[in-house]
């Protein structure tokens, strides 16, 4: 199908984009990579009167390390994140996550900001960012605010962004030394959205016991969620099969993924439990240097 008609705007600077958002607010949609918005327009699931194309805002395409923090401009393409030596070296969970996103053609156009603002509960980048305790900076003509992930993701496909706000930057804190990471997921066909998954960071102390853990679940709830009880179960423990299995069980105890034609709620729950267990074991092995993925 063809999209409904709309007025197209292509601002060349942030100030102009914010002025357009202020003027048109909830009658408008931001166009970044278009990999989610254009299908929504074509299926007429979205019918904005104004489309504000931010592809001319080159100032929002960057990956840089400031202090220990990674700053990702909202217009950074998935492919740039995938090829970033900086991310590979210091935030390898992000690189592992982005490699699961769709296909190379989509990663060449899709943006980090678009994935975050679209807030699909089965999207890999948001779930990795939740495991990494990321913060999101929004700009509007009213000012700038930074929002932690807990307040940012409100529900499926819904965030705390106001209609006149543009997501401009994602901030990812430093990962503790001695950490390992893993993103495990399952989809029926390569490149499809996953039926379930988990992003895990595990930090081990000198004795090999867990002194830090983050477990974020993909496709388990309307937003990416942290399995905090499971994280607590790992603390102070050496990560054995038994410990990982107990934590994975606790991780899914608190969630009830919705079922659909691709898989029932029970199937997804059991799938996510398996994937959490595998991700914990992989992350722990990487933290011990048993894999090339030590952070
Ligand atoms: C066939 C196919 C398979 C896919 N598979 C996956 C997958 O497995 N995993 C996955 O995670 N994704 C997948 N995607 C989606 C893809 O990753 C998109 O790139 C991503 O969801 C959106 O990024 P975008 O830059 O294309 O955003 P757009 O499509 O341009 O925008 C998406 C939404 O975010 C808003 N938006 C965009 N940027 C901003 C901003 N800076 N500030 C405020 N609002 C903004 C838009 O208004 C729109 O509502 C798939 C897409 C396709 C077509």
GROMACS .gro file of C-alpha atoms and ligand atoms in nm:
model
  348
    1UNK     CA    1   0.000   0.000   0.000
    2UNK     CA    2   0.100   0.362  -0.037
    3UNK     CA    3   0.123   0.587   0.267
    4UNK     CA    4  -0.143   0.851   0.330
    5UNK     CA    5  -0.036   1.194   0.211
    6UNK     CA    6   0.167   1.412   0.445
    7UNK     CA    7   0.376   1.728   0.435
    8UNK     CA    8   0.746   1.648   0.422
    9UNK     CA    9   1.002   1.861   0.606
   10UNK     CA   10   1.379   1.816   0.586
   11UNK     CA   11   1.544   2.043   0.841
   12UNK     CA   12   1.919   2.090   0.805
   13UNK     CA   13   1.993   2.167   1.169
   14UNK     CA   14   1.877   2.071   1.517
   15UNK     CA   15   1.723   2.414   1.588
   16UNK     CA   16   1.508   2.391   1.275
   17UNK     CA   17   1.400   2.035   1.360
   18UNK     CA   18   1.300   2.138   1.714
   19UNK     CA   19   1.104   2.436   1.578
   20UNK     CA   20   0.911   2.203   1.345
   21UNK     CA   21   0.842   1.961   1.632
   22UNK     CA   22   0.725   2.249   1.848
   23UNK     CA   23   0.496   2.370   1.569
   24UNK     CA   24   0.345   2.034   1.469
   25UNK     CA   25   0.382   1.822   1.786
   26UNK     CA   26   0.156   1.517   1.782
   27UNK     CA   27   0.047   1.581   1.422
   28UNK     CA   28   0.402   1.493   1.319
   29UNK     CA   29   0.639   1.196   1.311
   30UNK     CA   30   1.017   1.205   1.304
   31UNK     CA   31   1.171   1.007   1.018
   32UNK     CA   32   1.516   0.863   1.096
   33UNK     CA   33   1.616   0.540   0.916
   34UNK     CA   34   1.252   0.481   0.821
   35UNK     CA   35   1.284   0.105   0.878
   36UNK     CA   36   0.991   0.100   1.120
   37UNK     CA   37   0.811   0.424   1.034
   38UNK     CA   38   0.782   0.366   0.659
   39UNK     CA   39   0.617   0.022   0.697
   40UNK     CA   40   0.380   0.178   0.953
   41UNK     CA   41   0.293   0.451   0.702
   42UNK     CA   42   0.252   0.205   0.417
   43UNK     CA   43   0.020  -0.014   0.623
   44UNK     CA   44  -0.159   0.304   0.732
   45UNK     CA   45  -0.100   0.221   1.096
   46UNK     CA   46   0.041   0.572   1.129
   47UNK     CA   47  -0.102   0.874   0.949
   48UNK     CA   48   0.090   1.185   1.056
   49UNK     CA   49   0.010   1.510   0.879
   50UNK     CA   50   0.377   1.608   0.889
   51UNK     CA   51   0.690   1.396   0.852
   52UNK     CA   52   1.009   1.557   0.985
   53UNK     CA   53   1.309   1.391   0.823
   54UNK     CA   54   1.614   1.424   1.051
   55UNK     CA   55   1.861   1.266   0.810
   56UNK     CA   56   2.007   1.612   0.741
   57UNK     CA   57   2.113   1.644   1.107
   58UNK     CA   58   2.465   1.507   1.065
   59UNK     CA   59   2.554   1.648   1.408
   60UNK     CA   60   2.348   1.365   1.563
   61UNK     CA   61   2.556   1.086   1.404
   62UNK     CA   62   2.848   1.006   1.636
   63UNK     CA   63   2.993   0.754   1.877
   64UNK     CA   64   3.235   0.900   2.128
   65UNK     CA   65   3.380   0.817   2.467
   66UNK     CA   66   3.374   1.098   2.723
   67UNK     CA   67   3.531   1.005   3.056
   68UNK     CA   68   3.423   0.643   3.081
   69UNK     CA   69   3.085   0.705   2.918
   70UNK     CA   70   2.984   0.612   2.565
   71UNK     CA   71   2.778   0.880   2.393
   72UNK     CA   72   2.580   0.770   2.091
   73UNK     CA   73   2.413   1.033   1.874
   74UNK     CA   74   2.054   0.941   1.792
   75UNK     CA   75   2.120   0.934   1.417
   76UNK     CA   76   2.404   0.681   1.447
   77UNK     CA   77   2.324   0.396   1.207
   78UNK     CA   78   2.311   0.042   1.339
   79UNK     CA   79   2.592  -0.039   1.092
   80UNK     CA   80   2.818   0.230   1.245
   81UNK     CA   81   2.765   0.082   1.590
   82UNK     CA   82   2.832  -0.265   1.453
   83UNK     CA   83   3.163  -0.151   1.300
   84UNK     CA   84   3.273   0.070   1.589
   85UNK     CA   85   3.606  -0.034   1.743
   86UNK     CA   86   3.517   0.177   2.047
   87UNK     CA   87   3.196  -0.017   2.110
   88UNK     CA   88   3.363  -0.350   2.034
   89UNK     CA   89   3.638  -0.280   2.285
   90UNK     CA   90   3.448  -0.126   2.575
   91UNK     CA   91   3.078  -0.211   2.521
   92UNK     CA   92   3.084  -0.541   2.332
   93UNK     CA   93   2.728  -0.622   2.445
   94UNK     CA   94   2.609  -0.344   2.214
   95UNK     CA   95   2.796  -0.488   1.920
   96UNK     CA   96   2.658  -0.834   1.992
   97UNK     CA   97   2.308  -0.686   2.018
   98UNK     CA   98   2.321  -0.488   1.695
   99UNK     CA   99   2.435  -0.791   1.498
  100UNK     CA  100   2.102  -0.955   1.579
  101UNK     CA  101   1.906  -0.663   1.432
  102UNK     CA  102   1.741  -0.757   1.102
  103UNK     CA  103   1.969  -0.768   0.794
  104UNK     CA  104   2.267  -0.559   0.676
  105UNK     CA  105   2.051  -0.345   0.446
  106UNK     CA  106   1.825  -0.251   0.737
  107UNK     CA  107   2.123  -0.189   0.966
  108UNK     CA  108   2.270   0.046   0.703
  109UNK     CA  109   1.966   0.273   0.735
  110UNK     CA  110   1.818   0.206   1.079
  111UNK     CA  111   1.941   0.424   1.364
  112UNK     CA  112   2.009   0.373   1.733
  113UNK     CA  113   1.774   0.662   1.816
  114UNK     CA  114   1.502   0.514   1.595
  115UNK     CA  115   1.524   0.175   1.766
  116UNK     CA  116   1.509   0.336   2.108
  117UNK     CA  117   1.224   0.577   2.023
  118UNK     CA  118   1.026   0.302   1.849
  119UNK     CA  119   1.051   0.094   2.170
  120UNK     CA  120   0.961  -0.245   2.029
  121UNK     CA  121   0.978  -0.491   2.323
  122UNK     CA  122   1.150  -0.743   2.093
  123UNK     CA  123   1.420  -0.501   1.975
  124UNK     CA  124   1.777  -0.586   2.070
  125UNK     CA  125   1.931  -0.242   2.115
  126UNK     CA  126   1.684  -0.124   2.383
  127UNK     CA  127   1.726  -0.447   2.582
  128UNK     CA  128   2.105  -0.421   2.569
  129UNK     CA  129   2.083  -0.056   2.676
  130UNK     CA  130   1.864  -0.153   2.971
  131UNK     CA  131   2.122  -0.411   3.081
  132UNK     CA  132   2.386  -0.139   3.050
  133UNK     CA  133   2.187   0.116   3.259
  134UNK     CA  134   2.167   0.366   2.973
  135UNK     CA  135   2.020   0.716   2.989
  136UNK     CA  136   1.846   0.903   2.712
  137UNK     CA  137   1.868   1.274   2.633
  138UNK     CA  138   1.571   1.450   2.478
  139UNK     CA  139   1.571   1.804   2.337
  140UNK     CA  140   1.284   2.037   2.261
  141UNK     CA  141   1.245   2.411   2.236
  142UNK     CA  142   1.149   2.394   2.605
  143UNK     CA  143   1.489   2.255   2.704
  144UNK     CA  144   1.691   1.937   2.751
  145UNK     CA  145   1.623   1.647   2.984
  146UNK     CA  146   1.796   1.318   3.050
  147UNK     CA  147   1.578   1.019   3.130
  148UNK     CA  148   1.691   0.689   3.286
  149UNK     CA  149   1.573   0.370   3.115
  150UNK     CA  150   1.323   0.290   3.393
  151UNK     CA  151   1.128   0.606   3.314
  152UNK     CA  152   1.196   0.611   2.941
  153UNK     CA  153   1.021   0.292   2.826
  154UNK     CA  154   0.653   0.331   2.921
  155UNK     CA  155   0.482   0.049   2.731
  156UNK     CA  156   0.501  -0.136   2.400
  157UNK     CA  157   0.597   0.117   2.129
  158UNK     CA  158   0.557   0.399   2.382
  159UNK     CA  159   0.821   0.610   2.555
  160UNK     CA  160   0.836   0.911   2.782
  161UNK     CA  161   0.924   1.136   2.485
  162UNK     CA  162   0.679   1.424   2.448
  163UNK     CA  163   0.544   1.503   2.098
  164UNK     CA  164   0.772   1.808   2.067
  165UNK     CA  165   1.084   1.623   2.187
  166UNK     CA  166   1.361   1.473   1.980
  167UNK     CA  167   1.578   1.198   2.121
  168UNK     CA  168   1.928   1.332   2.061
  169UNK     CA  169   2.169   1.110   2.254
  170UNK     CA  170   2.207   0.781   2.436
  171UNK     CA  171   2.458   0.765   2.723
  172UNK     CA  172   2.602   0.431   2.826
  173UNK     CA  173   2.803   0.411   3.151
  174UNK     CA  174   3.137   0.238   3.175
  175UNK     CA  175   3.130  -0.139   3.218
  176UNK     CA  176   3.321  -0.266   3.525
  177UNK     CA  177   3.649  -0.448   3.456
  178UNK     CA  178   3.614  -0.824   3.488
  179UNK     CA  179   3.275  -0.824   3.316
  180UNK     CA  180   3.149  -1.064   3.055
  181UNK     CA  181   2.842  -1.018   2.839
  182UNK     CA  182   2.600  -1.211   2.621
  183UNK     CA  183   2.286  -1.154   2.423
  184UNK     CA  184   2.096  -1.475   2.354
  185UNK     CA  185   1.777  -1.483   2.149
  186UNK     CA  186   1.570  -1.704   1.926
  187UNK     CA  187   1.379  -1.621   1.609
  188UNK     CA  188   1.234  -1.863   1.358
  189UNK     CA  189   1.420  -1.707   1.064
  190UNK     CA  190   1.750  -1.521   1.069
  191UNK     CA  191   1.685  -1.147   1.091
  192UNK     CA  192   1.328  -1.172   1.218
  193UNK     CA  193   1.226  -1.008   1.542
  194UNK     CA  194   1.303  -1.254   1.823
  195UNK     CA  195   1.040  -1.456   2.009
  196UNK     CA  196   1.237  -1.403   2.327
  197UNK     CA  197   1.582  -1.334   2.457
  198UNK     CA  198   1.805  -1.186   2.722
  199UNK     CA  199   2.097  -0.946   2.751
  200UNK     CA  200   2.328  -1.026   3.041
  201UNK     CA  201   2.632  -0.867   3.202
  202UNK     CA  202   2.817  -1.054   3.475
  203UNK     CA  203   3.112  -0.914   3.672
  204UNK     CA  204   3.340  -1.153   3.860
  205UNK     CA  205   3.582  -1.068   4.141
  206UNK     CA  206   3.934  -1.207   4.180
  207UNK     CA  207   3.801  -1.527   4.337
  208UNK     CA  208   3.559  -1.586   4.047
  209UNK     CA  209   3.248  -1.494   4.248
  210UNK     CA  210   2.983  -1.271   4.096
  211UNK     CA  211   3.005  -0.911   4.221
  212UNK     CA  212   2.777  -0.749   3.964
  213UNK     CA  213   2.494  -0.870   3.742
  214UNK     CA  214   2.245  -0.721   3.499
  215UNK     CA  215   1.983  -0.936   3.329
  216UNK     CA  216   1.746  -0.766   3.084
  217UNK     CA  217   1.468  -0.964   2.919
  218UNK     CA  218   1.362  -0.928   2.556
  219UNK     CA  219   1.004  -0.999   2.452
  220UNK     CA  220   0.899  -1.086   2.806
  221UNK     CA  221   0.686  -0.780   2.879
  222UNK     CA  222   0.558  -0.466   2.702
  223UNK     CA  223   0.897  -0.302   2.769
  224UNK     CA  224   1.247  -0.438   2.821
  225UNK     CA  225   1.265  -0.538   3.190
  226UNK     CA  226   1.540  -0.619   3.437
  227UNK     CA  227   1.515  -0.948   3.626
  228UNK     CA  228   1.629  -0.802   3.955
  229UNK     CA  229   1.557  -1.104   4.175
  230UNK     CA  230   1.760  -1.321   3.939
  231UNK     CA  231   2.044  -1.067   3.949
  232UNK     CA  232   2.045  -1.086   4.331
  233UNK     CA  233   2.062  -1.467   4.318
  234UNK     CA  234   2.388  -1.445   4.123
  235UNK     CA  235   2.559  -1.206   4.364
  236UNK     CA  236   2.839  -1.365   4.566
  237UNK     CA  237   2.807  -1.695   4.378
  238UNK     CA  238   3.041  -1.876   4.145
  239UNK     CA  239   2.841  -1.913   3.827
  240UNK     CA  240   2.773  -2.284   3.789
  241UNK     CA  241   2.507  -2.453   3.573
  242UNK     CA  242   2.296  -2.490   3.886
  243UNK     CA  243   2.327  -2.121   3.987
  244UNK     CA  244   2.251  -2.004   3.632
  245UNK     CA  245   1.947  -2.232   3.611
  246UNK     CA  246   1.809  -2.105   3.944
  247UNK     CA  247   1.855  -1.743   3.835
  248UNK     CA  248   1.694  -1.810   3.497
  249UNK     CA  249   1.396  -1.968   3.670
  250UNK     CA  250   1.361  -1.663   3.896
  251UNK     CA  251   1.394  -1.432   3.595
  252UNK     CA  252   1.081  -1.566   3.428
  253UNK     CA  253   0.885  -1.613   3.750
  254UNK     CA  254   0.797  -1.246   3.753
  255UNK     CA  255   0.695  -1.208   3.386
  256UNK     CA  256   0.412  -1.324   3.166
  257UNK     CA  257   0.499  -1.272   2.799
  258UNK     CA  258   0.197  -1.230   2.575
  259UNK     CA  259   0.128  -1.512   2.332
  260UNK     CA  260   0.046  -1.477   1.962
  261UNK     CA  261   0.046  -1.684   1.643
  262UNK     CA  262   0.424  -1.720   1.669
  263UNK     CA  263   0.426  -1.871   2.018
  264UNK     CA  264   0.208  -1.909   2.326
  265UNK     CA  265   0.285  -1.732   2.651
  266UNK     CA  266   0.397  -2.065   2.804
  267UNK     CA  267   0.630  -2.136   2.511
  268UNK     CA  268   0.787  -1.790   2.530
  269UNK     CA  269   0.830  -1.814   2.907
  270UNK     CA  270   1.012  -2.142   2.879
  271UNK     CA  271   1.217  -2.015   2.582
  272UNK     CA  272   1.326  -1.704   2.772
  273UNK     CA  273   1.423  -1.914   3.075
  274UNK     CA  274   1.653  -2.127   2.858
  275UNK     CA  275   1.801  -1.819   2.690
  276UNK     CA  276   1.865  -1.642   3.022
  277UNK     CA  277   2.048  -1.949   3.153
  278UNK     CA  278   2.263  -1.970   2.840
  279UNK     CA  279   2.337  -1.597   2.843
  280UNK     CA  280   2.446  -1.608   3.209
  281UNK     CA  281   2.682  -1.899   3.142
  282UNK     CA  282   2.827  -1.735   2.831
  283UNK     CA  283   2.873  -1.402   3.010
  284UNK     CA  284   3.045  -1.574   3.304
  285UNK     CA  285   3.274  -1.772   3.073
  286UNK     CA  286   3.367  -1.452   2.890
  287UNK     CA  287   3.435  -1.275   3.220
  288UNK     CA  288   3.678  -1.556   3.302
  289UNK     CA  289   3.848  -1.509   2.967
  290UNK     CA  290   3.725  -1.844   2.835
  291UNK     CA  291   3.596  -1.663   2.530
  292UNK     CA  292   3.722  -1.359   2.338
  293UNK     CA  293   3.431  -1.158   2.474
  294UNK     CA  294   3.580  -1.025   2.798
  295UNK     CA  295   3.468  -0.662   2.840
  296LIG     C1  296   1.226  -0.652   0.778
  296LIG     C2  297   1.265  -0.582   0.906
  296LIG     C3  298   1.317  -0.657   1.010
  296LIG     C4  299   1.353  -0.594   1.129
  296LIG     N1  300   1.405  -0.671   1.228
  296LIG     C5  301   1.444  -0.611   1.343
  296LIG     C6  302   1.501  -0.687   1.448
  296LIG     O1  303   1.521  -0.809   1.439
  296LIG     N2  304   1.536  -0.622   1.561
  296LIG     C7  305   1.518  -0.486   1.576
  296LIG     O2  306   1.551  -0.432   1.681
  296LIG     N3  307   1.465  -0.411   1.478
  296LIG     C8  308   1.428  -0.470   1.362
  296LIG     N4  309   1.374  -0.393   1.262
  296LIG     C9  310   1.353  -0.247   1.285
  296LIG    C10  311   1.480  -0.169   1.256
  296LIG     O3  312   1.578  -0.199   1.350
  296LIG    C11  313   1.457  -0.017   1.264
  296LIG     O4  314   1.572   0.039   1.213
  296LIG    C12  315   1.436   0.046   1.400
  296LIG     O5  316   1.332  -0.013   1.467
  296LIG    C13  317   1.394   0.191   1.387
  296LIG     O6  318   1.501   0.271   1.351
  296LIG     P1  319   1.485   0.376   1.234
  296LIG     O7  320   1.601   0.466   1.242
  296LIG     O8  321   1.462   0.307   1.106
  296LIG     O9  322   1.355   0.459   1.282
  296LIG     P2  323   1.230   0.510   1.201
  296LIG    O10  324   1.161   0.398   1.134
  296LIG    O11  325   1.266   0.627   1.118
  296LIG    O12  326   1.143   0.562   1.325
  296LIG    C14  327   1.086   0.470   1.417
  296LIG    C15  328   1.004   0.549   1.521
  296LIG    O13  329   1.090   0.624   1.605
  296LIG    C16  330   1.065   0.765   1.593
  296LIG     N5  331   1.197   0.830   1.595
  296LIG    C17  332   1.304   0.796   1.520
  296LIG     N6  333   1.411   0.869   1.557
  296LIG    C18  334   1.369   0.951   1.657
  296LIG    C19  335   1.434   1.049   1.737
  296LIG     N7  336   1.564   1.077   1.723
  296LIG     N8  337   1.361   1.115   1.831
  296LIG    C20  338   1.228   1.087   1.847
  296LIG     N9  339   1.163   0.994   1.774
  296LIG    C21  340   1.232   0.927   1.680
  296LIG    C22  341   0.989   0.780   1.462
  296LIG    O14  342   0.905   0.895   1.464
  296LIG    C23  343   0.909   0.652   1.458
  296LIG    O15  344   0.795   0.663   1.539
  296LIG    C24  345   1.338  -0.452   1.143
  296LIG    C25  346   1.287  -0.377   1.036
  296LIG    C26  347   1.251  -0.441   0.919
  296LIG    C27  348   1.197  -0.356   0.806
   0.00000   0.00000   0.00000
